[in-house]
Short mmCIF file of C-alpha atoms and ligand atoms in Angstrom, two decimals:
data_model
loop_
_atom_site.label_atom_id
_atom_site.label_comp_id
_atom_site.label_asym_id
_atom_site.label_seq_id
_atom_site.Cartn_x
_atom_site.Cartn_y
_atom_site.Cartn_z
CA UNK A 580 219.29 206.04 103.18
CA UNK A 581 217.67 208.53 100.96
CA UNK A 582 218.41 212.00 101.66
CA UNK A 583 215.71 214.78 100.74
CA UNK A 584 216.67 218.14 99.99
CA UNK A 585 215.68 221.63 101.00
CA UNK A 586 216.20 225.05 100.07
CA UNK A 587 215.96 227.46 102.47
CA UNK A 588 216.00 231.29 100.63
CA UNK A 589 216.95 233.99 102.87
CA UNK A 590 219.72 233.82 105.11
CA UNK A 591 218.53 236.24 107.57
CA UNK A 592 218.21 235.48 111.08
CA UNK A 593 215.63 232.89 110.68
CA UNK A 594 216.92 231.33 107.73
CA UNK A 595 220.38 230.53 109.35
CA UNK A 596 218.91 229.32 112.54
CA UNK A 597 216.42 227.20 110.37
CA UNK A 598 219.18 226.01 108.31
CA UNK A 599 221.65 224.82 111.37
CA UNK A 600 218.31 223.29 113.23
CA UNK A 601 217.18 221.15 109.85
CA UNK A 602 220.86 220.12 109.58
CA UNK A 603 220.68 217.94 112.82
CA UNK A 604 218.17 215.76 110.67
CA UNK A 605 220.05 212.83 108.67
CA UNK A 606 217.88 212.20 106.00
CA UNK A 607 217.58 215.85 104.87
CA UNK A 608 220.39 218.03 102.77
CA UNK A 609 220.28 221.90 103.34
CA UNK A 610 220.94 224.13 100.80
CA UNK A 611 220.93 227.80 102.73
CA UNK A 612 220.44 230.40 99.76
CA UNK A 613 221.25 234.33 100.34
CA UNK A 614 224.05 236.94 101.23
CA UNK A 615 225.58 237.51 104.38
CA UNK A 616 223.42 239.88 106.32
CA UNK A 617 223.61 243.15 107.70
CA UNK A 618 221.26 244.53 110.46
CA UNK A 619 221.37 247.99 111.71
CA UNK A 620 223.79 248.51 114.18
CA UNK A 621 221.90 249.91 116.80
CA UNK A 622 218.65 247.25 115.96
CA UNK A 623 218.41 244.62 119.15
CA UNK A 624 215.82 242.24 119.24
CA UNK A 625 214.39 240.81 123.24
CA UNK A 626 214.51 236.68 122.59
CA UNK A 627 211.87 235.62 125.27
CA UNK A 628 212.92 233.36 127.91
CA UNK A 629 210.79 230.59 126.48
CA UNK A 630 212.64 230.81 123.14
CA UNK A 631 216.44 231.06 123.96
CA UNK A 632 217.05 227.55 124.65
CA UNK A 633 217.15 227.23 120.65
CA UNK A 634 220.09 229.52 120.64
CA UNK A 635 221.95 227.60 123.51
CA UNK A 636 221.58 224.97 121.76
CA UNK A 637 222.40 225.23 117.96
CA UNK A 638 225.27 228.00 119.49
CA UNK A 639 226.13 227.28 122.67
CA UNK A 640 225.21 230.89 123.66
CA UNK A 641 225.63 231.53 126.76
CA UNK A 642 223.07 233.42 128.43
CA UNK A 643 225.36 235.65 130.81
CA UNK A 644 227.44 236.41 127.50
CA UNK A 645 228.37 240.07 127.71
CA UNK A 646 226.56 241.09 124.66
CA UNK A 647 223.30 239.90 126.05
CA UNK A 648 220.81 241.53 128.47
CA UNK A 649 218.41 240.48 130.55
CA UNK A 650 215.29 242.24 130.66
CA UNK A 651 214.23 241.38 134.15
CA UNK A 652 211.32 244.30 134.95
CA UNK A 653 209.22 246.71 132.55
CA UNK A 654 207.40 249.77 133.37
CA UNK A 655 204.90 251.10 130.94
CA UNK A 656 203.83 254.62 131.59
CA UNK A 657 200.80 256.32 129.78
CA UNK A 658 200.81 259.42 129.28
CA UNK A 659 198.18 260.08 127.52
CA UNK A 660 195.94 261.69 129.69
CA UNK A 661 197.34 264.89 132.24
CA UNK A 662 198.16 262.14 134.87
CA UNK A 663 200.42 259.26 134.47
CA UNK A 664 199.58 256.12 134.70
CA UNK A 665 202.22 253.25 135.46
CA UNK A 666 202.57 249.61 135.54
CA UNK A 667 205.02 247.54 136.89
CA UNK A 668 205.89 244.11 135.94
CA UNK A 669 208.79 242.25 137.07
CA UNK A 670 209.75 238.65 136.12
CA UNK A 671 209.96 237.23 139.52
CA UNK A 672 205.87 237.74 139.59
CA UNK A 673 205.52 234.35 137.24
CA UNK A 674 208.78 232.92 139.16
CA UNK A 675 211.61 233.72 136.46
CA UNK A 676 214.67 235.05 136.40
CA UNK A 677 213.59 237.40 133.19
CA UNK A 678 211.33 237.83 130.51
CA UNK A 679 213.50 238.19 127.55
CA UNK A 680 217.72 238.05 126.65
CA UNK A 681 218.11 241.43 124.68
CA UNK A 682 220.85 241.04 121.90
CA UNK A 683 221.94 242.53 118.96
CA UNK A 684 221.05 241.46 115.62
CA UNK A 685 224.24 241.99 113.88
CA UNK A 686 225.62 239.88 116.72
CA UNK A 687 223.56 237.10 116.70
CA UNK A 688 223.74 236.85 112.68
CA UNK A 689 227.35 236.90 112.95
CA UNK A 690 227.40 233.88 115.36
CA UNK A 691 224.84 232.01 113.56
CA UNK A 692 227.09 232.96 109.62
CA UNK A 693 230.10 231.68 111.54
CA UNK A 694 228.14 228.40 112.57
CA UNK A 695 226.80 228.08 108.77
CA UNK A 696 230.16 228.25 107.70
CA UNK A 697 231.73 225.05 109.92
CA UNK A 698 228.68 223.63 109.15
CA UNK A 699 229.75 220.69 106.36
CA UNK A 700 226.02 219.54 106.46
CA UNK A 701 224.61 222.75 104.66
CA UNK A 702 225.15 223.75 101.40
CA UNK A 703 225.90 227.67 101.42
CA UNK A 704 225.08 229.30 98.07
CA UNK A 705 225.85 233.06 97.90
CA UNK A 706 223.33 234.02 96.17
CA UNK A 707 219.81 235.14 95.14
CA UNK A 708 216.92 233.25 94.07
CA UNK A 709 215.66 235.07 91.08
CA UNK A 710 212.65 232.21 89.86
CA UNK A 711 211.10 229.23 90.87
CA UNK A 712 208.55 226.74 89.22
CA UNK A 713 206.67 224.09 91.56
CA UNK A 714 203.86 221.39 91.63
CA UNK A 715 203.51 218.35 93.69
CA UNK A 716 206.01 216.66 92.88
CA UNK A 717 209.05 219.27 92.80
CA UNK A 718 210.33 222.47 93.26
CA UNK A 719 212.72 224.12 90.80
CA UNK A 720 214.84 227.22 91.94
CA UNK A 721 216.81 229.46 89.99
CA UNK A 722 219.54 231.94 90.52
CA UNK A 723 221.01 234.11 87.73
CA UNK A 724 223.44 231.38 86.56
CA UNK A 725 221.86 227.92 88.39
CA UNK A 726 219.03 226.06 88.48
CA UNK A 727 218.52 223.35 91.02
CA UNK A 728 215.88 220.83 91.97
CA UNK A 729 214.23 220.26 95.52
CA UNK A 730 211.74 218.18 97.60
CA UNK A 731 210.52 221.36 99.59
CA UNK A 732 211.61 225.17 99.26
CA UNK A 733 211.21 227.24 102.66
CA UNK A 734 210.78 230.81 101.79
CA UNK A 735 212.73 232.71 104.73
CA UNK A 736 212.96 235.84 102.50
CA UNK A 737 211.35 238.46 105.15
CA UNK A 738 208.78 240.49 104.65
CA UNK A 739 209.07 241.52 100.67
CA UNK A 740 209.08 237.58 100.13
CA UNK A 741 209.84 236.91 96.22
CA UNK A 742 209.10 233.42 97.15
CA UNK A 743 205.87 234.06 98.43
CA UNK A 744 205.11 236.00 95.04
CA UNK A 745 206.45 233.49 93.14
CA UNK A 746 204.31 230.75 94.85
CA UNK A 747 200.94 232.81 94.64
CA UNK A 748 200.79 232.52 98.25
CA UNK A 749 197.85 235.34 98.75
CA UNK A 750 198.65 237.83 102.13
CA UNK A 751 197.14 240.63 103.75
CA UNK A 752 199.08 244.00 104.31
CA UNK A 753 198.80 246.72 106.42
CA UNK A 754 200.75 249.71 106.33
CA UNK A 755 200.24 252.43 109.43
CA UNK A 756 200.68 256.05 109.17
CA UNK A 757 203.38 255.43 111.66
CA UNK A 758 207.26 254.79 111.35
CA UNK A 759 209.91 253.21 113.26
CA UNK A 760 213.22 255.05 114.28
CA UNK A 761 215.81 252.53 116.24
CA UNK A 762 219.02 254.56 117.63
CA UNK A 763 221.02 253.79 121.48
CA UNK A 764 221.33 255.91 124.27
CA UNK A 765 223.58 256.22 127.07
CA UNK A 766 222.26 257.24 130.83
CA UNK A 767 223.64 258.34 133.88
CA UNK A 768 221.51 256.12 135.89
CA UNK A 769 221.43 252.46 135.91
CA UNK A 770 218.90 250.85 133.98
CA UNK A 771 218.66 248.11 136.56
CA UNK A 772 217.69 245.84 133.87
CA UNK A 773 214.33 247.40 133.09
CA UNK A 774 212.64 248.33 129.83
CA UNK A 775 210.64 251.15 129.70
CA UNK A 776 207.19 252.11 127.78
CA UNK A 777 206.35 255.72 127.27
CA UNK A 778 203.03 256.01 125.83
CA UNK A 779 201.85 259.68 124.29
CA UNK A 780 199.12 260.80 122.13
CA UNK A 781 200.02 258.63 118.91
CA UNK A 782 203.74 257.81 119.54
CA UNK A 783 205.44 254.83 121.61
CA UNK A 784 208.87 255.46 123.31
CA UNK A 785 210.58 252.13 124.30
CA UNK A 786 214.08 251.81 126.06
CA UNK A 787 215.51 247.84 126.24
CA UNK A 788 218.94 247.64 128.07
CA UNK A 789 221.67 246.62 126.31
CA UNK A 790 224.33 247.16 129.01
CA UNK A 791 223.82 248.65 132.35
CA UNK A 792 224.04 252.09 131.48
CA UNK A 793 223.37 251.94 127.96
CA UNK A 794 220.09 250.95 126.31
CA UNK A 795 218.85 250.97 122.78
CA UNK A 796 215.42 253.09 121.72
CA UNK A 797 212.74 251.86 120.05
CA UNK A 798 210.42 254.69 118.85
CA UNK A 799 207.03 254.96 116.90
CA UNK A 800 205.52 258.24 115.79
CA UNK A 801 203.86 259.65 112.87
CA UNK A 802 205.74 259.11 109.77
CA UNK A 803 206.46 262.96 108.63
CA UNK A 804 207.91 263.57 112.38
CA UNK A 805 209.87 260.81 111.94
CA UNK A 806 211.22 261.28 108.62
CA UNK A 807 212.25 265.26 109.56
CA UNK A 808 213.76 264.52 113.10
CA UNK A 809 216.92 265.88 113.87
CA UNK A 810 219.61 264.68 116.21
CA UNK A 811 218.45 267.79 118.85
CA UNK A 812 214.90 267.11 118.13
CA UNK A 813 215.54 263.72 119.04
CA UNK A 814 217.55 264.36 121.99
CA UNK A 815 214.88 266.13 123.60
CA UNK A 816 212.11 263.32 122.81
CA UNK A 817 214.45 260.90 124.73
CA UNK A 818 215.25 263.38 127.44
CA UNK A 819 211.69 264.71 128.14
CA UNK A 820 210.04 260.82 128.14
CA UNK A 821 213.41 258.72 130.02
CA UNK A 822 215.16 261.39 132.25
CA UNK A 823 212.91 260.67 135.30
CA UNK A 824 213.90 257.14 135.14
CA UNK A 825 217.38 257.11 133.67
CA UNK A 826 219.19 260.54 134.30
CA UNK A 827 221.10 262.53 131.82
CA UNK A 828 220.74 260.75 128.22
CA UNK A 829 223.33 260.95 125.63
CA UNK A 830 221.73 259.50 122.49
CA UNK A 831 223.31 258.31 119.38
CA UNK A 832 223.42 260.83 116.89
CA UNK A 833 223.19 257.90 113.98
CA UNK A 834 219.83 256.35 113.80
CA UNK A 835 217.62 254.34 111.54
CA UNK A 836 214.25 254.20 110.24
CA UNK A 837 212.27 251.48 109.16
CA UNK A 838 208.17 251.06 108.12
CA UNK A 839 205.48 250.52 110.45
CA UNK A 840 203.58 247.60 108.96
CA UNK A 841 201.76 244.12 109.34
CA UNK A 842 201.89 241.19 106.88
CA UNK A 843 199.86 238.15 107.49
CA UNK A 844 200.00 235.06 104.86
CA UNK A 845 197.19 233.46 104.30
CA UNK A 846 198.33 229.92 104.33
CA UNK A 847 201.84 228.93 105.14
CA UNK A 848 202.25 226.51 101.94
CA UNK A 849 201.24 225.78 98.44
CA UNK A 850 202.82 223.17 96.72
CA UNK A 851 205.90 222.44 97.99
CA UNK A 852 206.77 225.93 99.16
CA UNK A 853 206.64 226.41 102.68
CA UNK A 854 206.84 230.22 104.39
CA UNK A 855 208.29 231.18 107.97
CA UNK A 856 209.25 234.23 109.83
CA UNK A 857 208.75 237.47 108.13
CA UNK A 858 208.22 236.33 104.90
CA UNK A 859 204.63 234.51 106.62
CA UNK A 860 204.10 237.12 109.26
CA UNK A 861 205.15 240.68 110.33
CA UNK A 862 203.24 242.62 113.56
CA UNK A 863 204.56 245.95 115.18
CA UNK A 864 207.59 245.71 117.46
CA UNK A 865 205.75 245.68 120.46
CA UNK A 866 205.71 243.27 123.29
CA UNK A 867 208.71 241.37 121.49
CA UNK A 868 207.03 239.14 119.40
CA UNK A 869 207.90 238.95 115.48
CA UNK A 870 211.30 237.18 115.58
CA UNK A 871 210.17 234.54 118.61
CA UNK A 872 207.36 233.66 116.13
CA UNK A 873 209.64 232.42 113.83
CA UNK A 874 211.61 231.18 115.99
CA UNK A 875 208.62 229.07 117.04
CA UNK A 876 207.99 228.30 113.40
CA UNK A 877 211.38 226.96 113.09
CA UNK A 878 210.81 224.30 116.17
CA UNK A 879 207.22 223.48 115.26
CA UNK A 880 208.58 222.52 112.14
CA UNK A 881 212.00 220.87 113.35
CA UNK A 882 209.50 218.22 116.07
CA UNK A 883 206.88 217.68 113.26
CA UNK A 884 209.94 216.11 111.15
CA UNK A 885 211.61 214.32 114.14
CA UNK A 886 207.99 212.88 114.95
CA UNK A 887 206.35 211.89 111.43
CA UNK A 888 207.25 208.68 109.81
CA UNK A 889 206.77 210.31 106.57
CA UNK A 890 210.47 210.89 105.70
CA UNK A 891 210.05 213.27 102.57
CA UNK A 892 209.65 217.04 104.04
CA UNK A 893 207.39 218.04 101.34
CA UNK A 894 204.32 217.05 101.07
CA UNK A 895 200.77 217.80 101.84
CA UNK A 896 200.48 216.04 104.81
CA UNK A 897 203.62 217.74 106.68
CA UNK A 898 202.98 220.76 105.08
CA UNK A 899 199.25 221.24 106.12
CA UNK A 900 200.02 219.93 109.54
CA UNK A 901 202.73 222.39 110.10
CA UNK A 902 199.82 224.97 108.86
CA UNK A 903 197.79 223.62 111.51
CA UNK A 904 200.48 223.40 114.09
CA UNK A 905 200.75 227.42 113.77
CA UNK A 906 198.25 228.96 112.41
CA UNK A 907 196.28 230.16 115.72
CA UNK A 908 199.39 231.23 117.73
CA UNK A 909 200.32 233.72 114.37
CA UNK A 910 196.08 234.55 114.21
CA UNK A 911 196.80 235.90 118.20
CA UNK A 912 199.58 237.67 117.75
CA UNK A 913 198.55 239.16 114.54
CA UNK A 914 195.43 240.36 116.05
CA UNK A 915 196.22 241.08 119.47
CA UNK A 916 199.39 243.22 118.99
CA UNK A 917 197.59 245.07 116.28
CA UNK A 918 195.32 245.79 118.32
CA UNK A 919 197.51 247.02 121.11
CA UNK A 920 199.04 248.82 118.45
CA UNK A 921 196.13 251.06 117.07
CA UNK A 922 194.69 251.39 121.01
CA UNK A 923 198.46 253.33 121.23
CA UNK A 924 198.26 255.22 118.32
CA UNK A 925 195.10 256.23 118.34
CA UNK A 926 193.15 258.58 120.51
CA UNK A 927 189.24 257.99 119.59
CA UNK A 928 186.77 257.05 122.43
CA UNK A 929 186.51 253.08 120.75
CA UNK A 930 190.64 252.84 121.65
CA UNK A 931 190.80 255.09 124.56
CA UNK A 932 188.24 253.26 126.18
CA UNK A 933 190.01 249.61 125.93
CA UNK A 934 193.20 251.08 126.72
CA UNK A 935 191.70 252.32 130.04
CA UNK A 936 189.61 249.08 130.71
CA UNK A 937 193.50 247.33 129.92
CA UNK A 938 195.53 249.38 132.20
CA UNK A 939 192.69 249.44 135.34
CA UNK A 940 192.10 245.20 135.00
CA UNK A 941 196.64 244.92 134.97
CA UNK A 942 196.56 247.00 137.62
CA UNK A 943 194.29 245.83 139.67
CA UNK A 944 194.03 242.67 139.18
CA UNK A 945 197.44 239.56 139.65
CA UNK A 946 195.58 236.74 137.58
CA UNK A 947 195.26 239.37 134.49
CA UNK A 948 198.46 239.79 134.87
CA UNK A 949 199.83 236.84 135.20
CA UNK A 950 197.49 235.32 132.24
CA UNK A 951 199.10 238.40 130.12
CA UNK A 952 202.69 237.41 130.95
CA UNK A 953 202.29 233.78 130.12
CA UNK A 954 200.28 234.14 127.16
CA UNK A 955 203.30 236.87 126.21
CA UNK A 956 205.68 234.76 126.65
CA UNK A 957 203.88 231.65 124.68
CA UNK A 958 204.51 229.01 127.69
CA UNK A 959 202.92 225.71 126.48
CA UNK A 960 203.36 227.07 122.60
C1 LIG B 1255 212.47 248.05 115.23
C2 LIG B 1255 212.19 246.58 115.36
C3 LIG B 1255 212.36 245.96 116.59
C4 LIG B 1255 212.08 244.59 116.74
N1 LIG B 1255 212.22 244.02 117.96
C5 LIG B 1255 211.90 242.71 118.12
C6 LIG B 1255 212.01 242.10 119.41
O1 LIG B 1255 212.42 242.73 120.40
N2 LIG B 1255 211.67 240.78 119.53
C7 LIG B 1255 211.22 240.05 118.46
O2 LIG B 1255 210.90 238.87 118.62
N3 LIG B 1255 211.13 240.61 117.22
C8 LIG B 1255 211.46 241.91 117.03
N4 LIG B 1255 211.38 242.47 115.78
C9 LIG B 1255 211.06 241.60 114.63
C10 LIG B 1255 212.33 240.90 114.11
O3 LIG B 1255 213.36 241.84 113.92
C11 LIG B 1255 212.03 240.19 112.79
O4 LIG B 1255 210.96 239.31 113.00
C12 LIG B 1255 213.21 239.38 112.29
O5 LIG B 1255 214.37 240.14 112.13
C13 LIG B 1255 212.85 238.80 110.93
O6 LIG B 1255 213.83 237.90 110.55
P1 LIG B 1255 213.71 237.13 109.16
O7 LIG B 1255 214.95 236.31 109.08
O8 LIG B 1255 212.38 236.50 109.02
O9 LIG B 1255 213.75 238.29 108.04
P2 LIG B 1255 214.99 239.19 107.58
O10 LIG B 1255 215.84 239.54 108.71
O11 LIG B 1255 214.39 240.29 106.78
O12 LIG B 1255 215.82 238.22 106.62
C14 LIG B 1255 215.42 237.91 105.31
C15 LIG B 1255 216.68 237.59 104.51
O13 LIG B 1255 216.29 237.10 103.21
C16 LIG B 1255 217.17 237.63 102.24
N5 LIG B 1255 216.51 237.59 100.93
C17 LIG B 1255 215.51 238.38 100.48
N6 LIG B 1255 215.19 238.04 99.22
C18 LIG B 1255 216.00 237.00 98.87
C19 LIG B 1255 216.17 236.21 97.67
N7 LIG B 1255 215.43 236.43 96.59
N8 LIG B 1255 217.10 235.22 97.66
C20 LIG B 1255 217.86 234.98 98.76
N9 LIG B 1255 217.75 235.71 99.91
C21 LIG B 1255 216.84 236.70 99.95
C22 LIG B 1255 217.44 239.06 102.74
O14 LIG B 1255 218.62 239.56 102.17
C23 LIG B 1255 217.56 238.83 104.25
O15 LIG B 1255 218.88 238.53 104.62
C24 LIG B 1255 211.64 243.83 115.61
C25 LIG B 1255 211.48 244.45 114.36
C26 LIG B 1255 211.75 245.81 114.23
C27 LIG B 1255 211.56 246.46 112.88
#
């Protein structure tokens, strides 16, 4: 049988789990280009219930694992005005046992590198793709010292993409005023399994448990603040916004920082380039979206192969129907969690007004709600 061969470029979390789901295809030869990666230590990412099957699958991960937590309830709290304003929302409402398995990225890369590895189906190159040339017909890679030949590249390079570049693949880019600081803190009181959502006058404050009495912070606020914060400073942020809910917080005195930004590609493919996960799409980290979009990329993409009787993964038909196949649930995400987003960070009548319309119609009404939880958790995706 002829075999077809991709390159996937970027061996980040996507890529690998791209890489081990292609390799259950027999008439397709992985080649998995990249370095082993390195996430922040304290940076977890919430895989939503409707997602983690992929990982219990290409893994066997199991879902009671002690390096995973469930994120059964979450309470957002606005604080915006003089008097708080809370929602609850608890899994059992749409009949599950959670919304979301919280785990660490180093740890899942590590399990998904060690997979790669025992993998004899995928082709592991250590290194970085530096060029590439494509038409129709082919796509030619190159790294500093190689250059190889493929039916279809997949570009799953994150968000500063060189493949995207190299392919002309146009984008828009945001970048907010905001910035991202990701640290861990430990609490005297239980978390119970429940994430919290402190919302102030331009910031976000975000707790996810990773153990019981441990959970790791996810905070947004104005770039300068973020950039001069010191571990007291910080301390007291946490302490002032979480206490009521979690006790005495200890938090991490090591932290990181990242950019608050939104990338949306125009078109998932030219040629026979293809783009998924960040390298196609990046949103704010809210509501746990960015990675279970690739992720969702990565199975659209896996069933269009199994179910087409065209066997060669690169051309125009699979590529544009794979564009097809995702282009509206990115288009919702993109805009509706950018639009969550600025109605946070920003306190003008326009965004104060749907933020109050948002939080009266969850609270008062169970079909909102339950519309909001299924559409966030992309049942029927
Ligand atoms: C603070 C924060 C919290 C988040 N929380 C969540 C969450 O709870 N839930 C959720 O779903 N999402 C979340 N996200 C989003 C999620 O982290 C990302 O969507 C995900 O990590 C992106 O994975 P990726 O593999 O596409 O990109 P990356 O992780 O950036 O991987 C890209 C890889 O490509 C490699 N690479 C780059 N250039 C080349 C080259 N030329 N050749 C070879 N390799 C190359 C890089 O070295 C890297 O290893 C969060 C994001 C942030 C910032």
């Amino acid at each position: 049988m002829q075999k077809y061969k991709i390159a996937i470029v970027g061996s980040g979390i996507i890529g690998m789990t791209l890489a081990l789901q292609l390799s259950a295809i027999n008439h397709i030869n992985v080649t998995l280009f990249g370095k082993k990666p390195k996430y922040s230590e304290f940076k977890t990412t919430a895989i939503l219930t409707t997602s983690f099957e992929i990982y219990e699958r290409l893994l066997d991960l199991n879902k009671s694992h002690p390096q995973i937590s469930k994120l059964k309830k979450f309470k957002i709290i606005d604080e915006l005005k003089t008097k708080k304003k809370i929602i609850d929302f608890d899994a059992t409402e749409i009949n599950l046992d959670c919304f979301a398995y919280n785990i660490r990225d180093n740890f899942l890369a590590d399990r998904l590198y060690k997979e790669i590895k025992n993998n004899d189906s995928i082709i592991f190159k250590n290194e970085f793709i530096e060029g590439l040339e494509d038409n129709l017909s082919k796509t030619i890679l190159n790294t500093s010292d190689e250059t190889a030949e493929f039916d279809l590249v997949i570009g799953a390079d994150g968000r500063n993409s060189i493949i995207r570049e190299l392919a002309e693949i146009n984008y828009s880019k945001k970048i907010y005023k905001e910035s991202i600081l990701v640290t861990e803190v430990n609490h005297s009181i239980p978390n119970n399994n429940t994430s919290f959502e402190i919302h102030r006058n331009g910031s976000l404050l975000t707790s996810v448990p990773t153990t019981n009495k441990k959970s790791a912070i996810v905070m947004i606020d104005a770039t300068e603040k973020i950039n001069n914060i010191d571990t007291d400073n910080l301390n007291k942020i946490i302490h002032d916004g979480l206490s009521t809910y979690l006790g005495n917080t200890i938090v991490n005195d090591k932290y990181s920082i990242f950019p608050s930004e939104t990338i949306n590609a125009e078109k998932l493919y030219r040629n026979r380039v293809m783009l998924v996960g960040e390298s196609a799409h990046v949103i704010p980290p809210i509501g746990a979206q960015g990675l279970n979009l690739g992720l969702r990329d990565i199975i659209t993409f896996y069933n269009l192969l199994l179910d087409s009787n065209e066997k060669d993964p690169g051309t125009k038909t699979i590529l544009s129907t794979f564009n097809n196949m995702r282009w509206l649930d990115i288009y919702k995400r993109y805009k509706s969690v950018n639009l969550l987003y600025q109605s946070m960070m920003n306190n003008n009548i326009g965004y104060s007004a749907i933020r109050n319309i948002g939080f009266l119609t969850l609270k008062k009404s169970r079909r909102v709600r339950n519309i909001l939880l299924t559409e966030g958790l992309s049942f029927n995706k």
